[in-house]
Coordinates of C-alpha atoms and ligand atoms in Angstrom, one line a residue:
Chain A
M1 CA -18.5 8.6 20.2
K2 CA -20.2 6.2 17.8
I3 CA -17.7 4.4 15.5
I4 CA -18.5 1.9 13.3
V5 CA -15.6 -0.6 12.0
A6 CA -15.3 -2.3 8.6
I7 CA -13.9 -5.7 8.5
K8 CA -13.7 -7.9 5.9
P9 CA -13.1 -11.6 5.9
V10 CA -9.8 -12.8 4.0
P11 CA -8.1 -16.0 3.9
N12 CA -5.3 -16.7 6.2
P13 CA -2.6 -14.0 4.9
D14 CA 0.1 -16.4 6.2
E15 CA -0.6 -19.4 4.0
K16 CA 0.4 -18.7 0.4
V17 CA -3.1 -18.9 -1.8
K18 CA -3.4 -21.4 -4.4
I19 CA -4.9 -20.2 -7.6
R20 CA -7.9 -22.6 -9.7
P21 CA -6.4 -24.3 -12.3
D22 CA -8.9 -22.5 -14.6
G23 CA -7.7 -19.4 -13.4
S24 CA -11.2 -18.5 -12.5
G25 CA -9.9 -17.6 -8.6
V26 CA -8.4 -19.0 -5.9
I27 CA -9.1 -22.5 -4.0
L28 CA -10.5 -21.5 -0.8
D29 CA -11.8 -25.2 0.4
N30 CA -9.9 -25.9 3.8
V31 CA -8.4 -22.2 3.9
K32 CA -8.9 -20.6 7.4
M33 CA -10.7 -17.6 6.8
V34 CA -9.7 -14.4 9.4
I35 CA -10.2 -10.6 9.7
N36 CA -8.4 -9.1 7.4
P37 CA -5.3 -7.9 9.8
F38 CA -5.5 -4.0 8.9
C39 CA -9.4 -4.4 9.7
E40 CA -8.6 -6.3 13.2
I41 CA -6.3 -3.0 13.9
A42 CA -9.3 -0.7 13.4
V43 CA -11.6 -3.3 15.6
E44 CA -8.8 -2.7 18.5
E45 CA -8.7 1.0 18.1
G46 CA -12.4 1.5 18.0
L47 CA -12.5 -0.4 21.4
R48 CA -9.8 1.5 22.9
I49 CA -11.6 4.6 22.0
K50 CA -14.6 3.5 23.4
E51 CA -12.9 2.2 26.7
K52 CA -11.4 6.2 26.9
Q53 CA -14.5 8.3 26.0
G54 CA -17.2 5.9 26.1
G55 CA -20.0 5.1 23.2
E56 CA -20.3 2.1 21.1
V57 CA -18.4 0.3 18.2
V58 CA -20.8 -1.0 15.2
I59 CA -19.0 -3.6 13.2
L60 CA -20.1 -3.4 9.3
T61 CA -19.3 -6.0 6.7
V62 CA -20.5 -6.1 3.0
G63 CA -20.8 -9.5 1.4
P64 CA -22.1 -13.1 1.6
K65 CA -23.8 -14.8 5.0
E66 CA -20.5 -16.9 5.8
G67 CA -18.5 -13.4 7.2
E68 CA -20.9 -14.0 10.4
Q69 CA -17.9 -16.1 11.8
Q70 CA -15.5 -13.1 11.3
I71 CA -18.1 -10.8 12.5
R72 CA -19.0 -12.9 15.8
T73 CA -15.0 -12.7 16.7
A74 CA -14.6 -8.9 16.4
L75 CA -17.8 -9.0 18.7
A76 CA -16.3 -11.1 20.9
M77 CA -13.4 -8.7 21.1
G78 CA -15.6 -6.3 22.6
A79 CA -17.4 -4.6 19.8
D80 CA -20.9 -3.9 20.5
R81 CA -23.1 -4.9 17.5
A82 CA -22.9 -5.7 13.9
I83 CA -24.6 -5.0 10.6
L84 CA -24.1 -7.6 7.5
V85 CA -24.4 -5.8 4.4
E86 CA -25.6 -9.1 2.6
T87 CA -24.4 -9.3 -1.0
E88 CA -23.1 -11.5 -3.3
K89 CA -19.5 -12.3 -3.1
G90 CA -16.5 -10.3 -5.4
L91 CA -17.9 -6.7 -5.6
D92 CA -15.7 -4.3 -6.8
S93 CA -14.4 -1.2 -4.0
L94 CA -17.2 1.6 -5.5
A95 CA -20.2 -1.1 -4.8
V96 CA -18.7 -1.9 -1.5
A97 CA -18.6 1.6 -0.7
K98 CA -21.8 2.3 -2.0
F99 CA -23.2 -0.3 0.2
M100 CA -21.5 1.3 3.3
S101 CA -22.5 4.6 2.4
K102 CA -26.0 3.7 3.1
A103 CA -25.4 1.9 6.1
V104 CA -23.3 4.8 7.6
E105 CA -26.2 7.2 6.4
Q106 CA -28.4 5.3 8.9
E107 CA -26.1 5.2 11.5
K108 CA -24.9 8.5 11.3
P109 CA -21.6 7.4 13.6
D110 CA -19.1 10.2 14.7
L111 CA -16.2 7.8 12.9
V112 CA -15.5 5.4 10.4
L113 CA -12.4 2.9 11.3
M114 CA -11.2 0.9 8.3
G115 CA -8.0 -1.1 7.1
K116 CA -5.9 0.6 4.8
Q117 CA -6.1 -2.6 2.9
A118 CA -7.9 -5.7 2.4
V119 CA -4.7 -8.5 1.8
D120 CA -6.8 -10.3 -0.3
D121 CA -7.2 -8.1 -3.3
D122 CA -4.7 -5.7 -2.5
N123 CA -6.9 -2.8 -3.3
N124 CA -6.4 -0.2 -0.6
Q125 CA -9.3 2.0 -2.1
V126 CA -12.6 1.6 -0.3
G127 CA -12.3 4.1 2.6
Q128 CA -11.2 6.5 -0.1
I129 CA -14.0 6.0 -2.2
L130 CA -16.7 6.1 0.9
A131 CA -15.4 9.2 2.1
A132 CA -15.9 10.5 -1.8
I133 CA -19.2 9.6 -1.7
L134 CA -20.1 10.8 1.8
S135 CA -18.3 13.7 1.2
W136 CA -16.5 13.0 4.3
P137 CA -12.6 14.2 5.3
Q138 CA -10.4 11.3 5.1
A139 CA -6.9 10.1 6.7
T140 CA -5.7 7.0 5.5
F141 CA -2.6 4.8 6.8
A142 CA -3.2 6.0 10.6
S143 CA -0.3 5.6 12.9
K144 CA -1.8 7.6 15.7
V145 CA -5.0 8.9 16.2
E146 CA -5.8 11.7 19.1
F147 CA -9.1 13.8 19.6
V148 CA -8.9 17.6 20.1
A149 CA -11.4 20.4 19.9
D150 CA -13.7 18.9 22.7
G151 CA -13.5 15.6 20.3
K152 CA -14.7 17.5 17.2
K153 CA -11.5 17.0 15.5
A154 CA -9.4 14.2 15.2
H155 CA -5.2 14.8 14.8
V156 CA -3.9 11.9 12.6
T157 CA -0.3 10.7 12.0
R158 CA 0.0 8.6 8.9
E159 CA 2.7 6.9 7.3
V160 CA 3.7 8.1 4.2
D161 CA 6.7 8.0 2.1
G162 CA 9.4 9.5 3.8
G163 CA 8.5 9.6 7.1
L164 CA 5.4 10.3 9.1
E165 CA 2.7 13.2 8.4
T166 CA 0.1 14.9 10.7
I167 CA -3.1 16.2 9.6
E168 CA -6.4 17.4 11.4
V169 CA -9.7 16.2 10.2
P170 CA -12.9 17.4 11.8
L171 CA -15.7 14.7 12.7
P172 CA -17.4 12.8 11.0
A173 CA -14.4 11.6 8.9
I174 CA -12.8 8.3 7.8
V175 CA -10.0 6.9 9.4
T176 CA -7.9 4.0 7.8
T177 CA -5.5 1.9 9.7
D178 CA -1.7 1.0 9.2
L179 CA 0.3 -1.8 10.9
R180 CA 1.7 0.4 13.8
L181 CA -1.2 1.9 15.3
N182 CA -1.8 -0.8 17.8
E183 CA -1.7 -4.2 18.8
P184 CA -4.9 -6.3 18.5
R185 CA -6.1 -8.3 21.5
Y186 CA -7.3 -11.2 21.7
A187 CA -10.8 -12.6 22.1
S188 CA -11.3 -13.8 25.7
L189 CA -13.5 -16.7 26.6
P190 CA -16.2 -14.8 28.3
G191 CA -16.1 -12.3 25.3
I192 CA -16.5 -15.2 22.7
M193 CA -19.9 -16.4 25.0
K194 CA -21.2 -12.9 25.2
A195 CA -20.7 -12.1 21.4
K196 CA -23.3 -15.0 20.4
K197 CA -25.9 -13.1 22.1
K198 CA -25.2 -9.3 20.4
E199 CA -27.2 -8.0 17.8
L200 CA -26.5 -8.7 14.3
K201 CA -28.7 -7.1 11.7
V202 CA -28.5 -8.3 8.4
I203 CA -29.9 -5.8 5.6
P204 CA -30.4 -7.5 2.5
G205 CA -28.5 -5.7 -0.1
A206 CA -31.0 -5.8 -2.9
S207 CA -33.2 -3.4 -0.6
L208 CA -30.8 -0.5 -0.5
G209 CA -31.3 0.6 -4.3
V210 CA -27.5 0.4 -5.3
D211 CA -26.2 0.1 -8.8
A212 CA -23.7 -2.5 -8.0
A213 CA -22.8 -3.6 -11.6
P214 CA -18.5 -4.7 -11.2
K215 CA -16.9 -1.4 -13.0
V216 CA -13.3 -3.6 -12.2
R217 CA -14.0 -7.1 -13.8
L218 CA -11.6 -10.0 -12.6
L219 CA -11.1 -12.1 -15.7
S220 CA -8.7 -14.5 -14.5
L221 CA -5.9 -14.9 -12.3
T222 CA -2.1 -16.6 -13.0
A223 CA 0.8 -17.4 -10.7
P224 CA 3.6 -15.1 -10.8
K225 CA 7.0 -16.0 -12.2
E226 CA 8.9 -18.3 -9.9
R227 CA 12.5 -17.4 -9.0
A228 CA 14.7 -20.4 -9.5
G229 CA 16.2 -19.3 -5.9
G230 CA 17.3 -21.7 -3.5
R231 CA 21.2 -22.2 -4.1
K232 CA 23.2 -22.1 -0.8
V233 CA 27.0 -20.9 -0.7
A234 CA 29.2 -22.3 2.4
D235 CA 31.3 -19.5 3.4
V236 CA 31.8 -15.9 3.0
A237 CA 34.6 -16.5 0.4
E238 CA 32.6 -17.9 -2.0
L239 CA 29.8 -15.5 -1.7
V240 CA 32.2 -13.0 -3.1
A241 CA 33.5 -14.9 -5.7
K242 CA 30.0 -15.4 -6.6
L243 CA 28.9 -12.0 -6.6
K244 CA 32.0 -11.1 -8.4
N245 CA 32.5 -13.7 -11.0
E246 CA 28.9 -15.1 -11.5
A247 CA 26.3 -12.3 -10.8
K248 CA 28.8 -9.5 -11.6
V249 CA 27.5 -7.0 -9.0
L250 CA 30.6 -6.4 -7.5
Chain B
M1 CA -9.8 10.2 -28.9
A2 CA -9.5 11.1 -25.5
D3 CA -6.1 11.9 -23.7
T4 CA -4.5 10.6 -20.9
L5 CA -3.7 12.5 -17.4
V6 CA -1.1 12.1 -15.6
V7 CA -0.8 13.5 -12.0
V8 CA 2.5 14.3 -10.6
E9 CA 4.1 13.6 -7.4
H10 CA 6.4 16.7 -5.5
Q11 CA 7.0 17.2 -2.0
E12 CA 6.1 20.9 -1.7
G13 CA 8.1 21.5 -4.8
A14 CA 10.5 18.6 -4.9
F15 CA 10.1 16.7 -8.2
K16 CA 9.5 12.8 -7.2
K17 CA 10.8 10.4 -10.0
T18 CA 7.6 8.3 -8.9
T19 CA 6.5 10.5 -11.8
L20 CA 8.8 9.2 -14.6
S21 CA 7.5 5.2 -14.7
T22 CA 3.6 6.5 -14.2
I23 CA 4.4 8.8 -17.5
T24 CA 5.8 5.6 -19.2
A25 CA 2.7 3.8 -18.0
A26 CA 0.4 6.4 -19.4
K27 CA 2.1 6.3 -22.6
T28 CA 1.9 2.3 -22.9
Y29 CA -1.7 2.9 -22.2
S30 CA -2.3 5.7 -25.0
G31 CA -0.2 3.8 -27.5
L32 CA -2.9 1.1 -27.2
A33 CA -5.9 3.1 -26.7
G34 CA -4.9 6.5 -28.3
G35 CA -4.5 10.1 -27.7
E36 CA -2.0 11.8 -25.8
V37 CA -0.6 12.3 -22.8
D38 CA -0.8 15.5 -20.3
A39 CA 0.5 16.2 -17.1
L40 CA -0.9 18.0 -14.4
V41 CA 0.9 19.9 -11.4
L42 CA -1.0 21.1 -8.1
G43 CA 0.6 23.0 -5.6
S44 CA 2.2 26.8 -4.8
G45 CA 5.4 27.6 -6.0
I46 CA 5.8 24.7 -8.1
A47 CA 6.7 26.3 -11.4
A48 CA 10.2 24.2 -11.7
V49 CA 8.4 21.0 -11.4
A50 CA 6.1 21.8 -14.3
D51 CA 9.6 22.7 -16.2
T52 CA 11.2 19.4 -15.2
V53 CA 8.4 17.4 -16.1
A54 CA 8.3 19.2 -19.2
A55 CA 11.3 17.5 -20.6
Y56 CA 10.2 13.9 -20.4
G57 CA 7.7 13.8 -23.6
V58 CA 4.3 14.6 -22.4
R59 CA 2.1 16.7 -25.1
K60 CA 1.8 19.9 -22.8
V61 CA 1.8 20.5 -18.6
L62 CA -0.9 21.8 -16.8
L63 CA 0.0 23.8 -13.9
G64 CA -2.7 24.5 -11.0
E65 CA -1.3 26.8 -8.6
G66 CA -3.0 28.0 -5.0
A67 CA -1.9 28.8 -1.3
V68 CA -4.8 26.0 -0.7
F69 CA -2.5 23.4 -2.5
A70 CA 0.7 24.3 -0.9
K71 CA 0.5 21.1 1.7
Y72 CA -1.2 18.4 0.0
L73 CA -4.5 17.2 1.3
A74 CA -6.7 14.4 -0.6
V75 CA -9.8 16.3 0.2
T76 CA -8.2 19.2 -1.7
Y77 CA -6.3 17.5 -4.4
A78 CA -9.3 14.9 -5.5
P79 CA -11.7 17.4 -6.5
V80 CA -9.4 19.3 -8.5
V81 CA -8.3 16.5 -10.6
A82 CA -11.9 15.3 -11.2
Q83 CA -12.3 19.2 -12.5
V84 CA -9.8 19.1 -15.0
V85 CA -10.8 15.6 -16.2
K86 CA -14.0 16.5 -16.6
E87 CA -13.4 20.2 -18.0
K88 CA -10.8 18.9 -20.6
G89 CA -12.5 15.1 -21.4
Y90 CA -9.4 12.7 -20.1
G91 CA -10.5 9.2 -20.8
A92 CA -7.8 8.2 -18.2
V93 CA -5.9 9.2 -15.2
F94 CA -2.5 7.9 -14.0
A95 CA -0.7 8.4 -10.5
P96 CA 2.0 6.7 -8.9
A97 CA 1.2 3.8 -6.3
S98 CA 2.8 5.9 -4.0
T99 CA 1.4 7.1 -0.7
F100 CA 0.3 10.0 -2.5
G101 CA -1.7 8.3 -5.4
K102 CA -3.0 5.7 -3.1
D103 CA -4.4 8.5 -0.6
F104 CA -6.2 10.4 -3.5
M105 CA -6.8 8.5 -6.5
P106 CA -9.6 6.4 -4.8
R107 CA -11.1 9.3 -3.7
L108 CA -11.3 10.7 -7.2
S109 CA -12.5 7.1 -7.9
G110 CA -15.3 8.0 -5.5
L111 CA -15.7 11.5 -6.9
L112 CA -16.3 10.5 -10.6
D113 CA -17.8 6.7 -9.9
A114 CA -15.1 5.8 -12.2
P115 CA -12.8 2.4 -12.1
L116 CA -9.8 2.4 -10.4
A117 CA -6.8 -0.2 -11.2
S118 CA -4.4 0.0 -8.1
D119 CA -0.7 -1.0 -8.4
I120 CA -1.2 -2.0 -11.9
M121 CA 2.3 -3.7 -13.6
G122 CA 1.1 -3.8 -17.0
L123 CA -1.2 -3.3 -19.8
A124 CA -2.2 -4.9 -23.1
K125 CA -4.7 -4.8 -25.6
E126 CA -7.0 -8.2 -26.9
G127 CA -9.5 -7.4 -29.8
D128 CA -11.3 -4.2 -28.4
K129 CA -10.4 -5.8 -24.7
L130 CA -8.2 -3.5 -22.8
L131 CA -6.4 -5.6 -19.9
V132 CA -4.9 -4.4 -16.9
R133 CA -2.3 -6.6 -15.0
R134 CA -2.4 -6.3 -11.1
P135 CA -1.0 -8.4 -8.1
M136 CA -3.4 -9.5 -5.5
Y137 CA -2.6 -11.9 -2.3
A138 CA 0.7 -10.5 -1.6
G139 CA 1.7 -10.8 -5.1
N140 CA 0.9 -14.6 -4.9
A141 CA -1.8 -14.0 -7.5
I142 CA -1.4 -11.7 -10.8
A143 CA -5.0 -10.5 -11.7
T144 CA -5.6 -9.8 -15.1
V145 CA -8.8 -7.0 -15.0
E146 CA -10.8 -5.0 -17.1
L147 CA -12.7 -1.7 -16.6
A148 CA -15.6 -0.7 -17.2
G149 CA -17.1 3.1 -17.2
S150 CA -15.1 6.3 -18.0
P151 CA -12.7 7.8 -17.2
L152 CA -10.3 5.2 -16.3
L153 CA -8.3 5.1 -13.4
F154 CA -4.8 3.3 -12.6
T155 CA -2.2 3.7 -9.8
V156 CA 1.4 2.0 -11.2
R157 CA 3.6 0.2 -9.6
Q158 CA 7.1 1.8 -9.8
T159 CA 9.3 -1.0 -10.1
A160 CA 7.0 -2.3 -13.3
F161 CA 7.1 0.4 -15.9
D162 CA 11.1 1.7 -16.8
A163 CA 11.5 5.4 -16.4
A164 CA 10.8 8.0 -18.6
T165 CA 13.5 9.5 -20.4
T166 CA 14.0 13.2 -21.1
S167 CA 13.0 13.5 -25.1
G168 CA 15.0 17.0 -25.6
A169 CA 12.4 19.1 -26.7
K170 CA 10.0 20.9 -24.0
A171 CA 6.5 20.6 -23.8
P172 CA 4.4 23.8 -23.3
V173 CA 3.4 24.6 -19.9
E174 CA -0.5 26.0 -19.6
A175 CA -1.9 27.5 -16.1
V176 CA -5.2 26.1 -15.3
S177 CA -7.1 28.0 -12.6
V178 CA -8.0 26.1 -9.9
S179 CA -9.2 26.1 -6.3
A180 CA -10.6 24.0 -3.3
D181 CA -12.1 23.8 -0.1
P182 CA -10.2 21.8 2.7
A183 CA -13.4 21.8 4.4
G184 CA -12.0 22.0 7.5
S185 CA -8.9 19.6 6.9
A186 CA -5.5 20.8 7.5
F187 CA -2.0 19.8 7.7
V188 CA -0.3 19.6 10.8
S189 CA 3.1 18.6 10.6
R190 CA 5.6 16.6 9.3
Q191 CA 8.4 14.5 10.7
E192 CA 10.8 13.6 7.6
T193 CA 13.1 10.5 7.6
K194 CA 16.5 12.4 6.7
S195 CA 18.7 10.5 4.7
E196 CA 22.2 10.7 2.5
R197 CA 21.3 7.5 1.2
P198 CA 19.2 6.7 -2.0
E199 CA 15.6 6.6 -1.7
L200 CA 14.5 2.8 -1.7
T201 CA 12.5 2.6 -4.9
E202 CA 15.5 4.1 -6.5
A203 CA 18.4 2.4 -5.0
R204 CA 20.5 -0.2 -7.2
V205 CA 21.4 -2.1 -4.2
I206 CA 19.7 -2.3 -1.2
V207 CA 20.8 -3.8 2.1
S208 CA 17.5 -5.0 4.8
A209 CA 17.6 -6.5 8.0
G210 CA 15.0 -8.0 10.2
R211 CA 14.3 -9.1 13.7
G212 CA 17.7 -11.1 13.4
I213 CA 19.8 -7.9 13.6
K214 CA 18.3 -7.6 17.5
A215 CA 19.2 -3.8 18.3
Q216 CA 19.0 -0.6 16.7
E217 CA 22.7 -0.2 17.5
N218 CA 23.6 -2.9 15.3
F219 CA 22.1 -1.2 12.5
K220 CA 25.9 0.3 12.0
L221 CA 26.6 -3.3 10.3
V222 CA 23.8 -2.8 7.9
E223 CA 25.4 0.8 7.5
E224 CA 28.9 -0.1 6.8
L225 CA 27.5 -2.8 4.0
A226 CA 25.5 -0.5 2.7
D227 CA 28.4 2.2 2.2
L228 CA 30.2 -0.3 0.2
F229 CA 27.7 0.3 -2.5
H230 CA 25.9 3.4 -1.9
A231 CA 22.9 1.5 -1.1
A232 CA 19.8 2.0 0.4
I233 CA 19.1 0.1 3.7
G234 CA 15.6 -1.9 4.4
A235 CA 13.9 -3.2 6.7
S236 CA 11.5 -6.2 7.7
R237 CA 8.3 -5.1 9.6
A238 CA 9.7 -6.8 12.8
A239 CA 12.4 -4.5 12.6
V240 CA 9.9 -1.2 12.0
D241 CA 7.7 -2.5 14.7
A242 CA 10.5 -2.8 17.5
G243 CA 11.3 0.7 16.8
W244 CA 15.1 0.2 15.3
A245 CA 14.0 1.1 11.5
P246 CA 12.0 4.1 10.6
N247 CA 8.4 3.3 9.0
D248 CA 9.0 4.1 5.5
W249 CA 11.9 1.6 5.1
Q250 CA 10.0 -1.1 5.5
V251 CA 9.8 -3.4 2.3
G252 CA 6.6 -5.6 1.7
Q253 CA 3.2 -6.1 0.8
T254 CA 2.4 -3.1 3.0
G255 CA 5.4 -1.3 2.8
K256 CA 7.8 -0.2 -0.2
I257 CA 7.7 -2.4 -3.4
V258 CA 11.3 -2.8 -4.7
A259 CA 13.5 -4.3 -7.5
P260 CA 17.3 -3.0 -6.9
E261 CA 20.0 -5.1 -9.1
L262 CA 21.1 -6.5 -5.7
Y263 CA 19.2 -7.3 -2.6
F264 CA 20.8 -8.3 0.8
A265 CA 18.4 -10.0 3.0
L266 CA 20.2 -10.1 6.7
G267 CA 18.6 -11.9 9.4
I268 CA 15.2 -11.9 7.7
S269 CA 13.2 -15.0 7.9
G270 CA 11.0 -14.7 4.1
A271 CA 7.4 -14.0 5.5
I272 CA 5.1 -13.9 2.6
Q273 CA 4.6 -10.1 3.0
H274 CA 8.1 -9.8 3.5
L275 CA 8.9 -11.7 -0.1
A276 CA 6.1 -9.1 -1.6
G277 CA 8.1 -6.7 -1.7
M278 CA 11.1 -7.9 -2.8
K279 CA 11.2 -10.6 -5.1
D280 CA 11.0 -8.9 -7.8
S281 CA 15.0 -8.1 -7.0
K282 CA 17.2 -9.1 -9.7
V283 CA 20.1 -11.1 -7.3
I284 CA 18.8 -11.9 -3.4
V285 CA 21.2 -12.6 -0.9
A286 CA 20.3 -14.1 2.8
I287 CA 22.0 -14.4 5.6
N288 CA 20.1 -16.2 8.0
K289 CA 21.3 -18.5 10.7
D290 CA 18.6 -21.0 10.1
E291 CA 19.0 -23.3 7.1
E292 CA 15.1 -23.5 6.9
A293 CA 14.1 -20.0 6.8
P294 CA 11.8 -19.5 3.3
I295 CA 14.1 -16.5 2.2
F296 CA 16.5 -19.2 1.2
Q297 CA 13.7 -20.1 -1.3
V298 CA 14.2 -17.0 -3.0
A299 CA 17.5 -16.3 -2.8
D300 CA 20.4 -16.4 -5.3
Y301 CA 23.1 -17.2 -3.0
G302 CA 22.3 -17.7 0.3
L303 CA 24.6 -18.4 3.3
V304 CA 23.7 -19.9 6.9
A305 CA 25.4 -18.1 9.3
D306 CA 25.3 -15.7 12.0
L307 CA 25.2 -12.6 10.4
F308 CA 27.2 -11.0 13.3
K309 CA 30.1 -13.1 11.9
A310 CA 29.3 -13.4 8.3
V311 CA 28.5 -9.3 7.8
P312 CA 32.0 -8.1 9.3
E313 CA 33.6 -10.5 7.3
L314 CA 31.8 -9.9 4.3
I315 CA 32.4 -5.9 4.7
S316 CA 36.1 -6.7 4.9
E317 CA 36.6 -9.0 1.9
I318 CA 34.5 -6.6 -0.7
K319 CA 36.5 -3.7 1.2
K320 CA 39.8 -6.0 -0.3
L321 CA 38.3 -6.4 -3.8
K322 CA 37.8 -2.8 -4.0
T323 CA 41.7 -2.0 -3.1
A324 CA 42.8 -4.8 -5.2
Ligands
FAD401 C1 -0.9 -7.5 7.2 C2 0.0 -7.7 7.5 C3 1.5 -7.0 7.0 C4 2.4 -6.9 6.5 N1 3.6 -6.6 6.1 C5 4.7 -6.6 6.1 C6 5.6 -5.8 5.0 O1 5.2 -5.2 4.0 N2 6.8 -6.1 5.6 C7 7.4 -7.0 6.2 O2 8.6 -7.4 6.0 N3 6.4 -7.7 7.0 C8 5.0 -7.3 7.3 N4 4.4 -8.3 7.6 C9 4.9 -9.1 8.7 C10 5.5 -10.4 8.4 O3 4.2 -11.6 8.3 C11 6.7 -11.1 9.2 O4 6.3 -11.0 10.6 C12 7.9 -10.4 9.3 O5 8.4 -9.7 7.6 C13 8.9 -10.8 9.7 O6 10.0 -10.3 10.0 P1 11.4 -10.9 10.3 O7 12.0 -12.0 9.0 O8 12.4 -9.6 10.6 O9 11.4 -11.8 11.3 P2 11.1 -13.2 12.2 O10 10.2 -14.0 11.1 O11 11.4 -13.1 13.6 O12 12.8 -14.1 11.6 C14 14.0 -13.6 11.9 C15 15.0 -13.9 11.2 O13 16.3 -13.7 11.6 C16 16.9 -14.9 12.0 N5 18.2 -14.5 12.5 C17 18.2 -14.4 14.1 N6 19.4 -14.1 14.8 C18 20.2 -14.2 13.8 C19 21.5 -14.2 13.3 N7 22.9 -13.9 14.4 N8 21.9 -14.6 11.9 C20 21.3 -14.4 11.5 N9 20.2 -14.5 11.2 C21 19.9 -14.4 12.4 C22 16.4 -15.9 12.3 O14 16.6 -17.1 11.6 C23 14.9 -15.6 11.4 O15 14.7 -16.5 10.3 C24 2.7 -8.0 7.5 C25 2.1 -8.6 8.5 C26 0.8 -8.8 8.6 C27 -0.1 -9.4 9.1
AMP402 N1 -16.8 -6.2 2.0 C1 -16.2 -5.3 2.9 N2 -17.0 -5.2 3.8 C2 -16.3 -4.3 5.0 N3 -15.8 -4.1 4.8 C3 -14.8 -4.0 3.7 C4 -14.9 -4.7 2.7 N4 -14.3 -4.2 1.6 C5 -13.3 -3.9 2.1 N5 -13.7 -3.2 3.5 C6 -13.0 -2.2 4.4 O1 -12.0 -1.4 3.4 C7 -10.6 -1.7 3.8 C8 -9.6 -1.5 2.3 O2 -10.0 -2.5 1.8 P1 -9.6 -2.4 0.1 O3 -9.9 -1.1 -0.3 O4 -10.5 -3.5 -0.3 O5 -8.1 -2.9 -0.2 C9 -10.7 -2.9 4.3 O6 -9.4 -2.9 5.6 C10 -12.0 -3.0 5.0 O7 -12.2 -2.3 6.5

């Protein structure tokens, strides 16, 4: 099975972002960039499918050259090769999906695995948009992927409000990953050595004939209202008294 | 003046209240941009849902019925919404930012080549510009974005808009003829989390537990506290991953976004991703044995204690109050 896994570099999600004083974006100097955690899960799933039934895992990123570092990490995890569609930073979801659709049309994979959400913009859009552009089926928020009908179809269990739901999709399809699909592996030392020699094809975005004019434009960022938290109570008795007399919730 | 369409969420004929805050957001939009707000219900055997929605102050309810829509699939929903939007010339489409709206709205965006703002928290106008507020970076930055093109698409953060209230009058229901080809996609099965408790996103009080609860059977303690408030039960990712709680109890950046009057965090450290889902709660109580836990920075009342000692005590104190 030929699998494309789309990965996006994001600032380390365990660090609280700092907003530039002029509100034009976040401060990225000295912030570690990593593979978006949901994309890491997608890479892992691609590798497991390949390990079971053979095939190829191709990493795809749309964005500036700097993304090469995270691409190499995915290659070190075990992916076979990678494509970077080189564009400027900060494209909107429609533009990203349009660039991706060109790469997918060239590669003709059986499956495209993506994260459900990039934890920088928190959009939760690109996979579904790509599916629409390609007229492919989609299965979002996957916590389990199984192949049926001689690998012509997938049964995907989805994490939805109210529980779990399983749908059947014919391949080729777009599957976006949720947290409980798997536990991504770490890149091994030999993996890191090998990754340096793996093919990374750079396609200039401008060569793909995509209209990338933004339809969603970021005007400014502000910090959310801070809570005035931080007060401690000495014991349960004080807690109950405060909840009753001060917060008036009992 | 183009009108606005709300896509109604229901679970196979059971109306979902997520639609009510979505109607409020759509009305806020039409108040700024002009036009009227209609609702679209898609499904099979859903006349009752249309009748319910009709009471919430929309101009009319479009009812699209067909056996093919009996089970929700993005691949059938998105093209039908696209068709209705094009035929009737809607200028904006709103849906809840639930797993329903998050699934088909981006597909609609791709079909119509139309901009989508996810999980919106606010709408305003500055001159001719419509300003849309939405969270990024787990809610640690609030973005103001502007959309270009038509129609404009929005998914709505439920906690950011009040629920619409019934208006007394009933809007007319109009049947629309719709069909779709699932092209091989199909619903297989559903595993519902059964609960007598209110939904997390609607509860007045939530009791959440994290890794500190240590085992599934200890959720009994959580239930006991929750029972005193008719509360919903939530969980951190760690508790869900451990298999102690079902996936749809997860509160956070990638789970449910909640803002109850009272939120108890028991044995939860307060990671950025968890805070993203609950820091707009009115009153936050944290019980954690580590006084350095970041949850204490957002808690109104922090108690440094072993939850297995403090929670039973808390339960008995509250019971005493109630019988007093
Ligand atoms: C992409 C991504 C998305 C994520 N999305 C979410 C999300 O939506 N929601 C979410 O919750 N997390 C999410 N996470 C995970 C998040 O980063 C944390 O790992 C998680 O919230 C930790 O859960 P916890 O607080 O229960 O566990 P821990 O961080 O392990 O904390 C357990 C706490 O319990 C306390 N404790 C232990 N024993 C006791 C006791 N007897 N009495 C009192 N206190 C005790 C400890 O002091 C500790 O503070 C996400 C992570 C990633 C990478
Ligand atoms: N620039 C990008 N390059 C590669 N993949 C991306 C890019 N942007 C988004 N994706 C993919 O789409 C998923 C959802 O992203 P988003 O819709 O931005 O939240 C991510 O987890 C990635 O798999």
